[in-house]
mmCIF file of C-alpha atoms and ligand atoms in Angstrom:
data_model
loop_
_atom_site.group_PDB
_atom_site.id
_atom_site.type_symbol
_atom_site.label_atom_id
_atom_site.label_comp_id
_atom_site.label_asym_id
_atom_site.label_seq_id
_atom_site.Cartn_x
_atom_site.Cartn_y
_atom_site.Cartn_z
ATOM 1 C CA MET A 1 34.682 -44.524 -14.316
ATOM 2 C CA LYS A 2 38.451 -44.867 -13.788
ATOM 3 C CA LEU A 3 40.357 -46.842 -16.406
ATOM 4 C CA ALA A 4 44.062 -47.644 -16.334
ATOM 5 C CA VAL A 5 45.832 -49.007 -19.427
ATOM 6 C CA SER A 6 49.023 -51.052 -19.255
ATOM 7 C CA GLY A 7 50.915 -53.653 -21.303
ATOM 8 C CA LYS A 8 54.290 -54.415 -22.880
ATOM 9 C CA GLY A 9 56.154 -51.647 -24.712
ATOM 10 C CA GLY A 10 54.838 -50.957 -28.196
ATOM 11 C CA VAL A 11 51.677 -53.104 -28.005
ATOM 12 C CA GLY A 12 49.414 -50.104 -28.573
ATOM 13 C CA LYS A 13 48.658 -48.747 -25.091
ATOM 14 C CA THR A 14 48.759 -45.123 -26.194
ATOM 15 C CA THR A 15 46.809 -45.828 -29.387
ATOM 16 C CA PHE A 16 44.116 -47.646 -27.412
ATOM 17 C CA SER A 17 44.057 -45.039 -24.612
ATOM 18 C CA ALA A 18 43.601 -42.280 -27.190
ATOM 19 C CA LEU A 19 40.769 -44.143 -28.932
ATOM 20 C CA LEU A 20 39.140 -44.727 -25.556
ATOM 21 C CA ALA A 21 39.445 -41.116 -24.383
ATOM 22 C CA ARG A 22 38.347 -39.583 -27.695
ATOM 23 C CA ASN A 23 35.353 -41.936 -27.960
ATOM 24 C CA LEU A 24 34.288 -41.150 -24.386
ATOM 25 C CA ALA A 25 34.574 -37.429 -25.093
ATOM 26 C CA ASP A 26 32.691 -37.874 -28.362
ATOM 27 C CA GLN A 27 29.848 -39.510 -26.430
ATOM 28 C CA GLY A 28 29.564 -36.325 -24.352
ATOM 29 C CA ASN A 29 31.617 -37.296 -21.306
ATOM 30 C CA ARG A 30 34.235 -35.184 -19.609
ATOM 31 C CA VAL A 31 37.541 -37.049 -19.622
ATOM 32 C CA LEU A 32 40.724 -36.627 -17.614
ATOM 33 C CA ALA A 33 43.545 -38.218 -19.610
ATOM 34 C CA ILE A 34 46.651 -39.043 -17.586
ATOM 35 C CA ASP A 35 49.938 -39.670 -19.334
ATOM 36 C CA ALA A 36 51.723 -41.822 -16.772
ATOM 37 C CA ASP A 37 54.305 -43.311 -19.130
ATOM 38 C CA PRO A 38 57.582 -41.368 -18.997
ATOM 39 C CA ASP A 39 58.261 -41.985 -22.707
ATOM 40 C CA ALA A 40 54.744 -41.761 -24.002
ATOM 41 C CA ASN A 41 53.029 -39.074 -25.909
ATOM 42 C CA PHE A 42 49.400 -39.422 -25.059
ATOM 43 C CA ALA A 43 48.795 -35.771 -25.938
ATOM 44 C CA SER A 44 49.771 -36.155 -29.574
ATOM 45 C CA ALA A 45 47.787 -39.403 -29.870
ATOM 46 C CA LEU A 46 44.790 -37.460 -28.596
ATOM 47 C CA GLY A 47 45.399 -34.924 -31.342
ATOM 48 C CA MET A 48 46.306 -32.048 -29.040
ATOM 49 C CA PRO A 49 48.125 -29.178 -30.723
ATOM 50 C CA ASN A 50 51.587 -28.406 -29.273
ATOM 51 C CA ALA A 51 51.533 -31.769 -27.556
ATOM 52 C CA GLU A 52 55.318 -31.870 -27.220
ATOM 53 C CA ASN A 53 55.389 -28.590 -25.259
ATOM 54 C CA ILE A 54 53.430 -29.869 -22.266
ATOM 55 C CA THR A 55 55.706 -29.878 -19.199
ATOM 56 C CA PRO A 56 55.526 -33.078 -17.138
ATOM 57 C CA ILE A 57 54.601 -32.493 -13.502
ATOM 58 C CA ALA A 58 57.706 -34.388 -12.301
ATOM 59 C CA ASP A 59 59.775 -31.612 -13.949
ATOM 60 C CA MET A 60 57.925 -28.732 -12.216
ATOM 61 C CA LYS A 61 60.571 -28.168 -9.565
ATOM 62 C CA ASP A 62 59.031 -25.038 -8.032
ATOM 63 C CA LEU A 63 55.660 -26.717 -7.715
ATOM 64 C CA ILE A 64 57.160 -29.810 -6.094
ATOM 65 C CA PHE A 65 59.066 -27.613 -3.641
ATOM 66 C CA GLU A 66 56.004 -25.499 -2.874
ATOM 67 C CA ARG A 67 53.767 -28.508 -2.214
ATOM 68 C CA THR A 68 56.114 -30.930 -0.475
ATOM 69 C CA GLU A 69 58.406 -28.325 1.126
ATOM 70 C CA ALA A 70 61.402 -30.290 -0.092
ATOM 71 C CA LYS A 71 63.710 -29.948 -3.079
ATOM 72 C CA PRO A 72 63.056 -32.428 -5.892
ATOM 73 C CA GLY A 73 65.863 -34.966 -6.177
ATOM 74 C CA THR A 74 66.391 -35.293 -2.432
ATOM 75 C CA VAL A 75 65.847 -38.714 -0.952
ATOM 76 C CA GLY A 76 64.792 -39.197 2.641
ATOM 77 C CA GLY A 77 64.826 -36.083 4.822
ATOM 78 C CA PHE A 78 61.662 -34.264 5.808
ATOM 79 C CA PHE A 79 58.844 -33.459 3.443
ATOM 80 C CA LYS A 80 55.087 -33.425 3.467
ATOM 81 C CA LEU A 81 53.642 -36.849 2.836
ATOM 82 C CA ASN A 82 50.194 -35.480 2.026
ATOM 83 C CA PRO A 83 50.818 -32.449 -0.205
ATOM 84 C CA LYS A 84 47.878 -30.389 -1.456
ATOM 85 C CA VAL A 85 46.982 -31.611 -4.942
ATOM 86 C CA ASP A 86 43.238 -31.087 -5.385
ATOM 87 C CA ASP A 87 43.695 -27.923 -7.479
ATOM 88 C CA LEU A 88 46.288 -29.456 -9.804
ATOM 89 C CA PRO A 89 44.099 -31.369 -12.311
ATOM 90 C CA ASP A 90 42.305 -28.166 -13.297
ATOM 91 C CA ALA A 91 45.293 -25.848 -12.970
ATOM 92 C CA LEU A 92 47.862 -27.944 -14.806
ATOM 93 C CA SER A 93 45.979 -29.804 -17.496
ATOM 94 C CA THR A 94 45.857 -29.006 -21.191
ATOM 95 C CA GLU A 95 42.356 -28.970 -22.582
ATOM 96 C CA MET A 96 40.848 -30.018 -25.867
ATOM 97 C CA ASN A 97 37.078 -30.293 -26.230
ATOM 98 C CA ASN A 98 35.930 -32.552 -23.384
ATOM 99 C CA ILE A 99 39.418 -33.832 -22.612
ATOM 100 C CA LYS A 100 41.858 -32.541 -20.014
ATOM 101 C CA LEU A 101 45.348 -34.020 -20.212
ATOM 102 C CA MET A 102 48.037 -34.190 -17.525
ATOM 103 C CA ARG A 103 51.562 -35.497 -18.087
ATOM 104 C CA LEU A 104 53.085 -37.003 -14.963
ATOM 105 C CA GLY A 105 56.633 -37.473 -16.263
ATOM 106 C CA SER A 106 59.321 -39.663 -14.803
ATOM 107 C CA VAL A 107 60.896 -39.880 -11.411
ATOM 108 C CA LYS A 108 64.516 -40.970 -11.252
ATOM 109 C CA LYS A 109 64.616 -43.969 -9.014
ATOM 110 C CA GLY A 110 67.332 -44.461 -6.441
ATOM 111 C CA GLY A 111 67.094 -47.998 -5.167
ATOM 112 C CA SER A 112 63.748 -49.653 -4.588
ATOM 113 C CA GLY A 113 60.609 -47.761 -3.701
ATOM 114 C CA CYS A 114 61.918 -44.219 -4.027
ATOM 115 C CA LEU A 115 60.584 -42.044 -1.242
ATOM 116 C CA CYS A 116 61.295 -38.644 -2.725
ATOM 117 C CA PRO A 117 59.288 -35.417 -3.029
ATOM 118 C CA GLU A 118 58.402 -35.851 -6.713
ATOM 119 C CA SER A 119 57.128 -39.414 -6.381
ATOM 120 C CA THR A 120 55.177 -38.448 -3.259
ATOM 121 C CA LEU A 121 53.488 -35.603 -5.130
ATOM 122 C CA LEU A 122 52.645 -37.807 -8.129
ATOM 123 C CA ARG A 123 51.294 -40.581 -5.953
ATOM 124 C CA ALA A 124 49.131 -38.108 -3.997
ATOM 125 C CA LEU A 125 47.883 -36.625 -7.261
ATOM 126 C CA VAL A 126 46.950 -39.980 -8.795
ATOM 127 C CA THR A 127 45.239 -41.051 -5.564
ATOM 128 C CA HIS A 128 43.250 -37.818 -5.541
ATOM 129 C CA ILE A 129 42.254 -38.203 -9.201
ATOM 130 C CA VAL A 130 41.199 -41.816 -8.877
ATOM 131 C CA LEU A 131 39.324 -41.388 -5.593
ATOM 132 C CA LEU A 132 37.810 -37.941 -5.818
ATOM 133 C CA ARG A 133 37.471 -36.658 -9.390
ATOM 134 C CA ASN A 134 34.158 -37.416 -10.978
ATOM 135 C CA GLU A 135 34.933 -37.382 -14.678
ATOM 136 C CA PHE A 136 36.061 -40.378 -16.701
ATOM 137 C CA VAL A 137 39.743 -41.069 -16.153
ATOM 138 C CA VAL A 138 41.925 -42.787 -18.748
ATOM 139 C CA MET A 139 45.470 -43.436 -17.570
ATOM 140 C CA ASP A 140 48.114 -44.444 -20.131
ATOM 141 C CA MET A 141 50.773 -46.287 -18.159
ATOM 142 C CA GLU A 142 54.030 -48.106 -18.787
ATOM 143 C CA ALA A 143 54.496 -51.882 -18.597
ATOM 144 C CA GLY A 144 53.807 -51.792 -14.873
ATOM 145 C CA ILE A 145 51.341 -50.034 -12.612
ATOM 146 C CA GLU A 146 53.847 -47.722 -10.944
ATOM 147 C CA HIS A 147 51.521 -44.898 -9.903
ATOM 148 C CA LEU A 148 48.735 -47.035 -8.540
ATOM 149 C CA GLY A 149 48.717 -48.125 -4.930
ATOM 150 C CA ARG A 150 46.539 -49.893 -2.413
ATOM 151 C CA ALA A 151 44.592 -46.729 -1.696
ATOM 152 C CA THR A 152 43.486 -46.446 -5.324
ATOM 153 C CA ALA A 153 42.930 -50.149 -6.018
ATOM 154 C CA LYS A 154 39.236 -50.262 -5.197
ATOM 155 C CA ALA A 155 38.456 -47.135 -7.169
ATOM 156 C CA VAL A 156 40.085 -48.310 -10.407
ATOM 157 C CA ASN A 157 37.126 -49.763 -12.269
ATOM 158 C CA ARG A 158 39.252 -51.548 -14.831
ATOM 159 C CA LEU A 159 42.911 -52.188 -15.378
ATOM 160 C CA ILE A 160 43.034 -52.842 -19.104
ATOM 161 C CA VAL A 161 46.065 -54.760 -20.343
ATOM 162 C CA VAL A 162 46.762 -54.373 -24.047
ATOM 163 C CA VAL A 163 48.345 -57.436 -25.636
ATOM 164 C CA GLU A 164 49.513 -58.330 -29.127
ATOM 165 C CA PRO A 165 49.928 -61.814 -30.534
ATOM 166 C CA GLY A 166 53.357 -62.675 -29.128
ATOM 167 C CA ARG A 167 54.948 -64.443 -26.174
ATOM 168 C CA ARG A 168 56.518 -61.395 -24.581
ATOM 169 C CA SER A 169 53.299 -59.457 -24.431
ATOM 170 C CA ILE A 170 51.649 -62.442 -22.724
ATOM 171 C CA ASP A 171 54.458 -62.669 -20.169
ATOM 172 C CA THR A 172 54.028 -58.955 -19.463
ATOM 173 C CA ALA A 173 50.264 -59.412 -19.011
ATOM 174 C CA ASP A 174 50.892 -62.171 -16.459
ATOM 175 C CA HIS A 175 53.418 -59.955 -14.683
ATOM 176 C CA ILE A 176 50.990 -57.028 -14.554
ATOM 177 C CA LYS A 177 48.288 -59.304 -13.178
ATOM 178 C CA LYS A 178 50.654 -60.359 -10.398
ATOM 179 C CA LEU A 179 51.566 -56.741 -9.556
ATOM 180 C CA ALA A 180 47.870 -55.853 -9.550
ATOM 181 C CA SER A 181 46.932 -58.688 -7.226
ATOM 182 C CA GLU A 182 49.619 -57.534 -4.780
ATOM 183 C CA ILE A 183 47.751 -54.267 -4.333
ATOM 184 C CA ASP A 184 44.298 -55.864 -4.549
ATOM 185 C CA ILE A 185 43.265 -54.699 -8.013
ATOM 186 C CA LYS A 186 40.952 -57.418 -9.242
ATOM 187 C CA ASN A 187 39.158 -55.930 -12.219
ATOM 188 C CA ILE A 188 41.616 -56.730 -14.962
ATOM 189 C CA ALA A 189 40.620 -57.075 -18.586
ATOM 190 C CA VAL A 190 42.539 -57.658 -21.779
ATOM 191 C CA VAL A 191 42.334 -56.069 -25.220
ATOM 192 C CA GLY A 192 43.991 -57.933 -28.070
ATOM 193 C CA ASN A 193 45.619 -55.510 -30.521
ATOM 194 C CA LYS A 194 47.287 -55.901 -33.951
ATOM 195 C CA ILE A 195 45.126 -58.927 -34.712
ATOM 196 C CA ARG A 196 45.670 -60.366 -38.227
ATOM 197 C CA GLY A 197 42.984 -63.027 -38.081
ATOM 198 C CA LYS A 198 41.308 -65.754 -36.089
ATOM 199 C CA LYS A 199 44.630 -67.512 -35.455
ATOM 200 C CA ASP A 200 45.930 -64.464 -33.538
ATOM 201 C CA GLU A 201 42.738 -64.234 -31.493
ATOM 202 C CA ASP A 202 42.889 -67.928 -30.623
ATOM 203 C CA PHE A 203 46.561 -67.655 -29.668
ATOM 204 C CA LEU A 204 45.774 -64.925 -27.154
ATOM 205 C CA LYS A 205 42.676 -66.643 -25.788
ATOM 206 C CA THR A 206 44.617 -69.875 -25.287
ATOM 207 C CA HIS A 207 47.571 -68.272 -23.560
ATOM 208 C CA LEU A 208 45.574 -65.817 -21.481
ATOM 209 C CA SER A 209 42.725 -68.117 -20.503
ATOM 210 C CA GLY A 210 42.584 -66.656 -16.992
ATOM 211 C CA PHE A 211 41.761 -63.150 -18.288
ATOM 212 C CA GLU A 212 38.529 -61.519 -19.337
ATOM 213 C CA PHE A 213 38.725 -60.241 -22.930
ATOM 214 C CA ILE A 214 36.867 -57.063 -23.756
ATOM 215 C CA GLY A 215 37.700 -57.081 -27.446
ATOM 216 C CA PHE A 216 40.131 -57.320 -30.333
ATOM 217 C CA LEU A 217 41.459 -54.606 -32.628
ATOM 218 C CA PRO A 218 42.650 -55.531 -36.108
ATOM 219 C CA TYR A 219 46.157 -54.921 -37.382
ATOM 220 C CA ASP A 220 45.757 -51.697 -39.351
ATOM 221 C CA ASP A 221 48.232 -49.748 -41.481
ATOM 222 C CA ASN A 222 46.098 -46.616 -41.014
ATOM 223 C CA LEU A 223 47.111 -46.526 -37.356
ATOM 224 C CA ILE A 224 50.802 -46.678 -38.237
ATOM 225 C CA GLU A 225 50.347 -43.924 -40.824
ATOM 226 C CA ALA A 226 48.499 -41.814 -38.258
ATOM 227 C CA ASP A 227 51.367 -42.238 -35.811
ATOM 228 C CA LEU A 228 53.946 -41.329 -38.486
ATOM 229 C CA ASN A 229 52.006 -38.192 -39.367
ATOM 230 C CA GLY A 230 51.302 -37.133 -35.789
ATOM 231 C CA VAL A 231 47.569 -37.602 -36.311
ATOM 232 C CA SER A 232 45.274 -39.038 -33.648
ATOM 233 C CA PRO A 233 44.134 -42.615 -34.383
ATOM 234 C CA PHE A 234 40.645 -41.252 -33.748
ATOM 235 C CA ASP A 235 41.000 -38.852 -36.690
ATOM 236 C CA THR A 236 41.738 -41.616 -39.197
ATOM 237 C CA ASN A 237 39.610 -44.073 -41.087
ATOM 238 C CA SER A 238 40.185 -46.997 -38.773
ATOM 239 C CA PRO A 239 37.675 -49.717 -37.850
ATOM 240 C CA SER A 240 39.224 -49.623 -34.358
ATOM 241 C CA LYS A 241 37.358 -46.376 -33.666
ATOM 242 C CA THR A 242 33.948 -48.016 -33.656
ATOM 243 C CA ILE A 243 35.238 -51.225 -32.074
ATOM 244 C CA VAL A 244 36.482 -49.199 -29.092
ATOM 245 C CA ALA A 245 33.195 -47.259 -28.975
ATOM 246 C CA ASP A 246 31.378 -50.596 -28.623
ATOM 247 C CA MET A 247 33.813 -51.764 -25.939
ATOM 248 C CA ILE A 248 32.885 -48.772 -23.795
ATOM 249 C CA SER A 249 29.357 -50.058 -23.398
ATOM 250 C CA LYS A 250 30.787 -53.313 -21.999
ATOM 251 C CA LEU A 251 33.002 -51.656 -19.406
HETATM 252 N N1 ATP B 1 46.122 -52.208 -34.382
HETATM 253 C C1 ATP B 1 47.288 -51.761 -34.832
HETATM 254 N N2 ATP B 1 47.726 -52.085 -36.066
HETATM 255 C C2 ATP B 1 48.920 -51.660 -36.531
HETATM 256 N N3 ATP B 1 49.736 -50.849 -35.846
HETATM 257 C C3 ATP B 1 49.345 -50.468 -34.614
HETATM 258 C C4 ATP B 1 48.109 -50.892 -34.043
HETATM 259 N N4 ATP B 1 48.014 -50.329 -32.808
HETATM 260 C C5 ATP B 1 49.125 -49.603 -32.621
HETATM 261 N N5 ATP B 1 49.927 -49.667 -33.714
HETATM 262 C C6 ATP B 1 51.239 -49.038 -33.919
HETATM 263 O O1 ATP B 1 52.176 -49.602 -33.037
HETATM 264 C C7 ATP B 1 53.094 -48.619 -32.607
HETATM 265 C C8 ATP B 1 53.093 -48.562 -31.084
HETATM 266 O O2 ATP B 1 51.815 -48.100 -30.647
HETATM 267 P P1 ATP B 1 51.659 -47.275 -29.313
HETATM 268 O O3 ATP B 1 52.597 -46.135 -29.282
HETATM 269 O O4 ATP B 1 50.214 -47.013 -29.136
HETATM 270 O O5 ATP B 1 52.130 -48.392 -28.287
HETATM 271 P P2 ATP B 1 52.510 -48.219 -26.755
HETATM 272 O O6 ATP B 1 52.192 -49.524 -26.118
HETATM 273 O O7 ATP B 1 51.880 -47.014 -26.186
HETATM 274 O O8 ATP B 1 54.071 -48.016 -26.867
HETATM 275 P P3 ATP B 1 55.074 -47.494 -25.727
HETATM 276 O O9 ATP B 1 55.323 -48.697 -24.873
HETATM 277 O O10 ATP B 1 56.276 -47.076 -26.503
HETATM 278 O O11 ATP B 1 54.393 -46.390 -24.995
HETATM 279 C C9 ATP B 1 52.659 -47.302 -33.235
HETATM 280 O O12 ATP B 1 53.406 -47.106 -34.404
HETATM 281 C C10 ATP B 1 51.200 -47.561 -33.575
HETATM 282 O O13 ATP B 1 50.766 -46.793 -34.667
HETATM 283 MG MG1 MG B 2 52.706 -45.449 -25.171
#
């Protein structure tokens, strides 16, 4: 199963992705966790030691040169459009129990639709992972769906949009839905996070009536504390742990 997580900044994408990946691993599944948000730290939310020392693939200049035959940072020019990537998930991931993590990193964009060696390599890698890897994939993304393309659309089982009770997060969810429909991703679902009560749930259901909801996670100080202390939300006493475990059976 291939799951991609998106939503407005700060809504809880990384928290939810970590709870999802750790629960899946806990249930005995092998998980490939992809950190596709340039600013995110999925690794530390997963509870990986030395999380901050993991080099993003976009910064591996020698690798990008070796695989695309072009220097990172160049735009246009000649480079391989189908670089070899099938060995990368195993070679470049950091492992913890049943979870392998890869950090994609960020590509500096020059104008629209950057066609540069690093973005070509990342796109090829994500396509390979989504289409050909057979473990569970959990991809923590930014407020868009940058690394997904038409080729991967059918293989993404769910695009999960995390929302919080607030107008801006709803606008972002609508925007993500539009981006997704442009590349034919149809299986979108919503998770309501930071829910303080029935009023918050109703607010989201009313304003996102066109979405399928797969669940709600309560507002929880334990999750903030965990983040402050660099502890995985899965290693705290949070009701969200079991709520996410139950969600998995619905996916
Ligand atoms: N249910 C919740 N209750 C209270 N705080 C939460 C909850 N979920 C997440 N948080 C807190 O909200 C903050 C943002 O969470 P997180 O980093 O997971 O969001 P994000 O969407 O990944 O953010 P970014 O866009 O920066 O990547 C963190 O401090 C986290 O602990
Ligand atoms: Mg994040």
